[in-house]
Short mmCIF file of C-alpha atoms in Angstrom, two decimals:
data_model
loop_
_atom_site.label_atom_id
_atom_site.label_comp_id
_atom_site.label_asym_id
_atom_site.label_seq_id
_atom_site.Cartn_x
_atom_site.Cartn_y
_atom_site.Cartn_z
CA UNK A 28 0.01 -0.05 0.11
CA UNK A 29 1.04 3.59 -0.87
CA UNK A 30 0.45 6.60 1.16
CA UNK A 31 1.04 9.61 -0.77
CA UNK A 32 0.44 13.26 0.88
CA UNK A 33 -0.12 16.24 -1.49
CA UNK A 34 -0.39 19.50 0.46
CA UNK A 35 -3.71 18.93 2.60
CA UNK A 36 -4.63 15.85 0.48
CA UNK A 37 -3.63 12.17 1.47
CA UNK A 38 -3.82 9.53 -0.97
CA UNK A 39 -3.68 5.91 -0.14
CA UNK A 40 -3.88 2.80 -2.34
CA UNK A 41 -1.73 1.31 -5.43
CA UNK A 42 -1.47 1.78 -9.02
CA UNK A 43 0.22 -0.06 -11.90
CA UNK A 44 -0.82 0.34 -15.20
CA UNK A 45 -2.43 -2.92 -16.58
CA UNK A 46 -2.31 -4.47 -13.25
CA UNK A 47 -4.46 -2.31 -11.32
CA UNK A 48 -5.42 1.10 -9.80
CA UNK A 49 -7.29 1.64 -6.64
CA UNK A 50 -6.78 5.14 -4.62
CA UNK A 51 -8.41 6.38 -1.54
CA UNK A 52 -8.86 10.22 -0.86
CA UNK A 53 -8.85 10.21 2.69
CA UNK A 54 -10.27 13.64 3.25
CA UNK A 55 -13.05 13.07 1.02
CA UNK A 56 -14.09 9.63 1.82
CA UNK A 57 -13.71 8.59 -1.67
CA UNK A 58 -12.36 5.50 -3.62
CA UNK A 59 -11.37 6.00 -7.25
CA UNK A 60 -11.42 2.77 -9.00
CA UNK A 61 -11.13 -0.90 -7.53
CA UNK A 62 -8.61 -2.75 -9.73
CA UNK A 63 -6.73 -3.88 -6.34
CA UNK A 64 -8.35 -4.93 -3.35
CA UNK A 65 -6.62 -3.21 -0.25
CA UNK A 66 -7.96 -2.85 3.25
CA UNK A 67 -6.97 0.82 3.26
CA UNK A 68 -9.46 1.85 0.54
CA UNK A 69 -12.41 0.39 2.37
CA UNK A 70 -13.05 3.64 4.11
CA UNK A 71 -14.33 5.25 0.92
CA UNK A 72 -17.91 4.91 1.23
CA UNK A 73 -18.29 6.47 -2.37
CA UNK A 74 -16.63 4.60 -5.07
CA UNK A 75 -16.08 6.30 -8.51
CA UNK A 76 -15.27 3.89 -11.27
CA UNK A 77 -13.56 5.27 -14.45
CA UNK A 78 -14.28 2.49 -17.06
CA UNK A 79 -14.67 -1.36 -17.13
CA UNK A 80 -10.98 -2.67 -17.70
CA UNK A 81 -10.19 -5.21 -15.15
CA UNK A 82 -7.30 -3.23 -13.73
CA UNK A 83 -9.76 -0.64 -12.79
CA UNK A 84 -12.66 -2.51 -11.62
CA UNK A 85 -11.52 -6.24 -11.21
CA UNK A 86 -11.58 -6.06 -7.34
CA UNK A 87 -14.89 -4.70 -6.96
CA UNK A 88 -16.62 -7.77 -5.54
CA UNK A 89 -13.88 -8.35 -3.06
CA UNK A 90 -14.19 -4.63 -2.07
CA UNK A 91 -18.22 -5.33 -1.37
CA UNK A 92 -17.53 -8.33 0.44
CA UNK A 93 -14.93 -7.06 2.82
CA UNK A 94 -17.55 -4.18 3.41
CA UNK A 95 -20.31 -6.37 4.33
CA UNK A 96 -17.92 -8.50 6.56
CA UNK A 97 -17.13 -5.49 8.52
CA UNK A 98 -20.57 -4.08 8.81
CA UNK A 99 -19.76 -0.92 6.79
CA UNK A 100 -22.14 1.74 5.46
CA UNK A 101 -24.09 1.29 2.10
CA UNK A 102 -21.43 1.87 -0.90
CA UNK A 103 -22.62 4.27 -3.31
CA UNK A 104 -20.83 3.30 -6.89
CA UNK A 105 -20.72 5.61 -9.47
CA UNK A 106 -19.95 4.45 -12.90
CA UNK A 107 -20.14 5.49 -16.71
CA UNK A 108 -23.93 4.93 -17.76
CA UNK A 109 -23.26 1.88 -19.82
CA UNK A 110 -20.95 0.05 -17.23
CA UNK A 111 -23.63 0.93 -14.58
CA UNK A 112 -26.15 -0.85 -16.29
CA UNK A 113 -23.82 -3.94 -16.68
CA UNK A 114 -22.91 -3.84 -13.02
CA UNK A 115 -26.27 -4.07 -12.00
CA UNK A 116 -26.80 -7.40 -13.68
CA UNK A 117 -23.25 -8.78 -12.81
CA UNK A 118 -23.48 -8.03 -8.83
CA UNK A 119 -27.05 -9.27 -8.91
CA UNK A 120 -25.88 -12.56 -10.39
CA UNK A 121 -22.58 -12.64 -8.25
CA UNK A 122 -24.77 -12.37 -5.10
CA UNK A 123 -26.85 -15.37 -6.32
CA UNK A 124 -23.54 -17.40 -6.88
CA UNK A 125 -22.29 -16.68 -3.51
CA UNK A 126 -25.24 -16.66 -1.43
CA UNK A 127 -24.14 -13.09 0.02
CA UNK A 128 -26.12 -10.06 -0.20
CA UNK A 129 -23.97 -6.77 -0.52
CA UNK A 130 -25.02 -3.64 0.57
CA UNK A 131 -24.78 -0.92 -2.32
CA UNK A 132 -26.29 1.33 -4.88
CA UNK A 133 -25.15 2.08 -8.32
CA UNK A 134 -25.54 5.34 -10.06
CA UNK A 135 -25.28 5.87 -13.80
CA UNK A 136 -23.02 9.01 -14.63
CA UNK A 137 -23.32 10.50 -18.06
CA UNK A 138 -20.67 12.96 -19.27
CA UNK A 139 -21.59 16.54 -17.90
CA UNK A 140 -23.41 15.09 -15.02
CA UNK A 141 -23.39 16.74 -11.59
CA UNK A 142 -23.50 14.65 -8.45
CA UNK A 143 -23.92 15.90 -4.86
CA UNK A 144 -21.73 13.84 -2.58
CA UNK A 145 -22.86 15.81 0.74
CA UNK A 146 -24.10 19.21 1.49
CA UNK A 147 -21.05 21.10 0.34
CA UNK A 148 -19.17 18.78 -2.04
CA UNK A 149 -20.25 18.23 -5.46
CA UNK A 150 -18.68 16.16 -8.47
CA UNK A 151 -18.93 16.59 -11.81
CA UNK A 152 -18.36 13.66 -14.46
CA UNK A 153 -16.78 14.34 -17.66
CA UNK A 154 -15.48 12.31 -20.71
CA UNK A 155 -11.94 11.22 -21.22
CA UNK A 156 -10.77 9.38 -24.56
CA UNK A 157 -9.88 5.87 -24.14
CA UNK A 158 -10.64 2.69 -25.78
CA UNK A 159 -14.11 2.43 -24.21
CA UNK A 160 -16.61 4.61 -22.24
CA UNK A 161 -14.48 6.23 -19.52
CA UNK A 162 -15.24 9.13 -17.08
CA UNK A 163 -12.78 11.63 -15.10
CA UNK A 164 -14.29 13.44 -12.02
CA UNK A 165 -14.10 16.88 -10.84
CA UNK A 166 -14.57 17.27 -6.93
CA UNK A 167 -15.59 20.90 -5.96
CA UNK A 168 -16.63 22.58 -2.75
CA UNK A 169 -19.64 25.04 -2.77
CA UNK A 170 -19.78 27.86 -0.53
CA UNK A 171 -21.96 30.83 -0.18
CA UNK A 172 -20.34 34.65 0.19
CA UNK A 173 -22.04 37.78 0.77
CA UNK A 174 -22.02 39.77 -2.36
CA UNK A 175 -19.73 42.83 -2.33
CA UNK A 176 -22.46 45.50 -1.75
CA UNK A 177 -23.56 43.71 1.32
CA UNK A 178 -19.99 43.22 3.09
CA UNK A 179 -19.70 45.31 6.19
CA UNK A 180 -22.95 45.04 7.16
CA UNK A 181 -23.73 43.72 10.93
CA UNK A 182 -24.97 40.40 11.76
CA UNK A 183 -28.37 41.93 12.62
CA UNK A 184 -28.53 43.50 9.11
CA UNK A 185 -28.01 40.36 7.32
CA UNK A 186 -30.47 38.45 9.31
CA UNK A 187 -33.26 41.32 8.46
CA UNK A 188 -31.97 41.08 4.62
CA UNK A 189 -32.41 37.30 4.49
CA UNK A 190 -36.29 37.81 5.07
CA UNK A 191 -36.67 40.61 2.42
CA UNK A 192 -34.64 39.73 -0.46
CA UNK A 193 -33.98 36.49 -2.52
CA UNK A 194 -30.78 34.49 -1.23
CA UNK A 195 -29.29 34.93 -4.60
CA UNK A 196 -29.28 38.75 -4.31
CA UNK A 197 -27.60 38.39 -0.95
CA UNK A 198 -24.88 35.76 -1.56
CA UNK A 199 -22.80 34.67 -4.52
CA UNK A 200 -22.38 30.85 -4.81
CA UNK A 201 -18.61 30.00 -4.94
CA UNK A 202 -17.00 26.77 -6.34
CA UNK A 203 -13.60 25.82 -5.26
CA UNK A 204 -12.08 22.96 -7.19
CA UNK A 205 -10.50 20.51 -4.91
CA UNK A 206 -9.58 17.34 -6.60
CA UNK A 207 -9.51 16.40 -10.23
CA UNK A 208 -9.27 12.53 -11.35
CA UNK A 209 -8.09 12.09 -14.85
CA UNK A 210 -7.91 8.30 -15.59
CA UNK A 211 -6.70 6.25 -18.79
CA UNK A 212 -6.88 8.81 -21.82
CA UNK A 213 -5.62 10.22 -24.84
CA UNK A 214 -3.98 13.69 -24.39
CA UNK A 215 -6.71 15.53 -26.47
CA UNK A 216 -8.81 15.07 -23.37
CA UNK A 217 -6.74 16.96 -21.21
CA UNK A 218 -7.74 19.86 -23.69
CA UNK A 219 -11.34 19.31 -23.36
CA UNK A 220 -11.96 18.64 -19.73
CA UNK A 221 -13.55 21.29 -17.57
CA UNK A 222 -11.10 24.33 -17.33
CA UNK A 223 -11.63 24.05 -13.41
CA UNK A 224 -9.41 20.97 -13.27
CA UNK A 225 -6.53 22.89 -14.22
CA UNK A 226 -7.40 24.91 -11.01
CA UNK A 227 -7.63 22.09 -8.48
CA UNK A 228 -5.72 21.71 -5.39
CA UNK A 229 -4.99 18.26 -6.60
CA UNK A 230 -5.01 16.95 -10.11
CA UNK A 231 -4.71 13.20 -10.19
CA UNK A 232 -3.56 12.45 -13.91
CA UNK A 233 -2.52 9.21 -15.70
CA UNK A 234 0.93 9.01 -16.92
CA UNK A 235 1.83 5.56 -17.97
CA UNK A 236 4.80 6.04 -19.99
CA UNK A 237 7.66 8.46 -19.52
CA UNK A 238 10.26 8.08 -22.14
CA UNK A 239 10.99 6.61 -25.56
CA UNK A 240 11.10 2.72 -24.65
CA UNK A 241 7.40 2.49 -26.31
CA UNK A 242 6.53 3.70 -29.94
CA UNK A 243 4.45 6.93 -29.55
CA UNK A 244 2.08 5.29 -31.86
CA UNK A 245 1.47 2.27 -29.72
CA UNK A 246 1.03 4.53 -26.73
CA UNK A 247 -1.89 6.28 -28.53
CA UNK A 248 -3.49 2.77 -29.60
CA UNK A 249 -3.64 1.81 -26.02
CA UNK A 250 -5.32 5.17 -25.22
CA UNK A 251 -2.72 6.66 -22.94
CA UNK A 252 -0.80 9.81 -21.76
CA UNK A 253 2.84 10.19 -22.04
CA UNK A 254 4.68 12.29 -19.47
CA UNK A 255 5.77 14.62 -22.47
CA UNK A 256 2.06 15.31 -22.98
CA UNK A 257 1.83 16.52 -19.55
CA UNK A 258 4.95 18.71 -19.52
CA UNK A 259 3.46 20.69 -22.61
CA UNK A 260 0.64 21.72 -20.61
CA UNK A 261 2.20 22.64 -17.09
CA UNK A 262 1.74 26.08 -17.82
CA UNK A 263 -2.18 25.66 -17.40
CA UNK A 264 -2.00 24.21 -14.13
CA UNK A 265 -2.62 26.81 -11.50
CA UNK A 266 -3.83 24.32 -8.60
CA UNK A 267 -1.07 23.18 -5.79
CA UNK A 268 0.02 19.73 -6.84
CA UNK A 269 -0.05 17.00 -9.50
CA UNK A 270 0.02 13.60 -8.60
CA UNK A 271 1.16 10.94 -11.30
CA UNK A 272 -0.27 7.34 -11.34
CA UNK A 273 -0.78 4.40 -13.68
CA UNK A 274 2.98 3.90 -14.53
CA UNK A 275 3.73 1.23 -16.90
CA UNK A 276 4.95 -1.88 -15.18
CA UNK A 277 7.86 -1.98 -17.44
CA UNK A 278 9.59 0.91 -15.24
CA UNK A 279 10.79 0.17 -11.55
CA UNK A 280 10.53 2.69 -8.93
CA UNK A 281 14.01 3.85 -9.37
CA UNK A 282 13.61 4.48 -13.08
CA UNK A 283 10.53 6.40 -12.46
CA UNK A 284 12.19 8.56 -9.86
CA UNK A 285 15.29 9.11 -12.07
CA UNK A 286 13.11 9.88 -15.26
CA UNK A 287 10.91 12.41 -13.26
CA UNK A 288 14.07 13.94 -11.78
CA UNK A 289 15.43 14.76 -15.31
CA UNK A 290 12.39 15.71 -16.92
CA UNK A 291 10.33 17.74 -14.60
CA UNK A 292 11.49 21.33 -14.60
CA UNK A 293 13.13 22.78 -11.38
CA UNK A 294 10.41 24.87 -10.31
CA UNK A 295 7.99 22.02 -10.49
CA UNK A 296 9.77 19.34 -8.69
CA UNK A 297 7.95 20.06 -5.36
CA UNK A 298 4.52 20.25 -7.04
CA UNK A 299 4.77 17.13 -9.36
CA UNK A 300 4.51 13.97 -7.12
CA UNK A 301 4.59 10.25 -8.26
CA UNK A 302 2.11 8.09 -6.81
CA UNK A 303 4.20 4.63 -6.58
#
């Protein structure tokens, strides 16, 4: 199990391209994909699946079974619409095979859909460009702030105004991008994702290949991002940290550190973190 600290965010789990990805965002109580079964990712009551490849969904039954064993809350599973429909059938059959009833709900998320995680946290689903239907997710916090013309008023005056004018005339609604999750994709999707992703406090982005050991044509056929694709877009990122994940199993940890050390610009070295 890996634990990675990125500013105020803690990531736990594991990710190896083609083998498995499962990441818990501790502070949000959210699990991103479940290609590995790890006890550490059970605490995410909300599971966001990016697509149906086995290395991103293969441990789902084990994850649900362990949560049942521990008496945990109902699991909310969010997935692309086509995958969600299939999951309903597959999980129903699996419960028949095993004689065990899981506690879960499945929600289909279409590109552009907005989901409410809890009162102040909202999630936007957006498409990436992979070999099958795939979604990324943007987590934002919504707050209300007094409009400029009302700042400086006393608490009593604000309470009076609440009863006299509509809330939208008293407050502005502000969205703060917290975490953006960009799973397997072609680089063109980076230019099409919501602009707020570039301002997220933490951008978690696939980075399967780092050097020239695999031809770019093959990388594109697999629907993946190369480190050079991200380096060309670093100037767009205005958030705090970028966590790279999904490295190809052809790299050792030492090679990953060495290549990133050579290619990441010096001014970015404290902000770009490998999840490995």
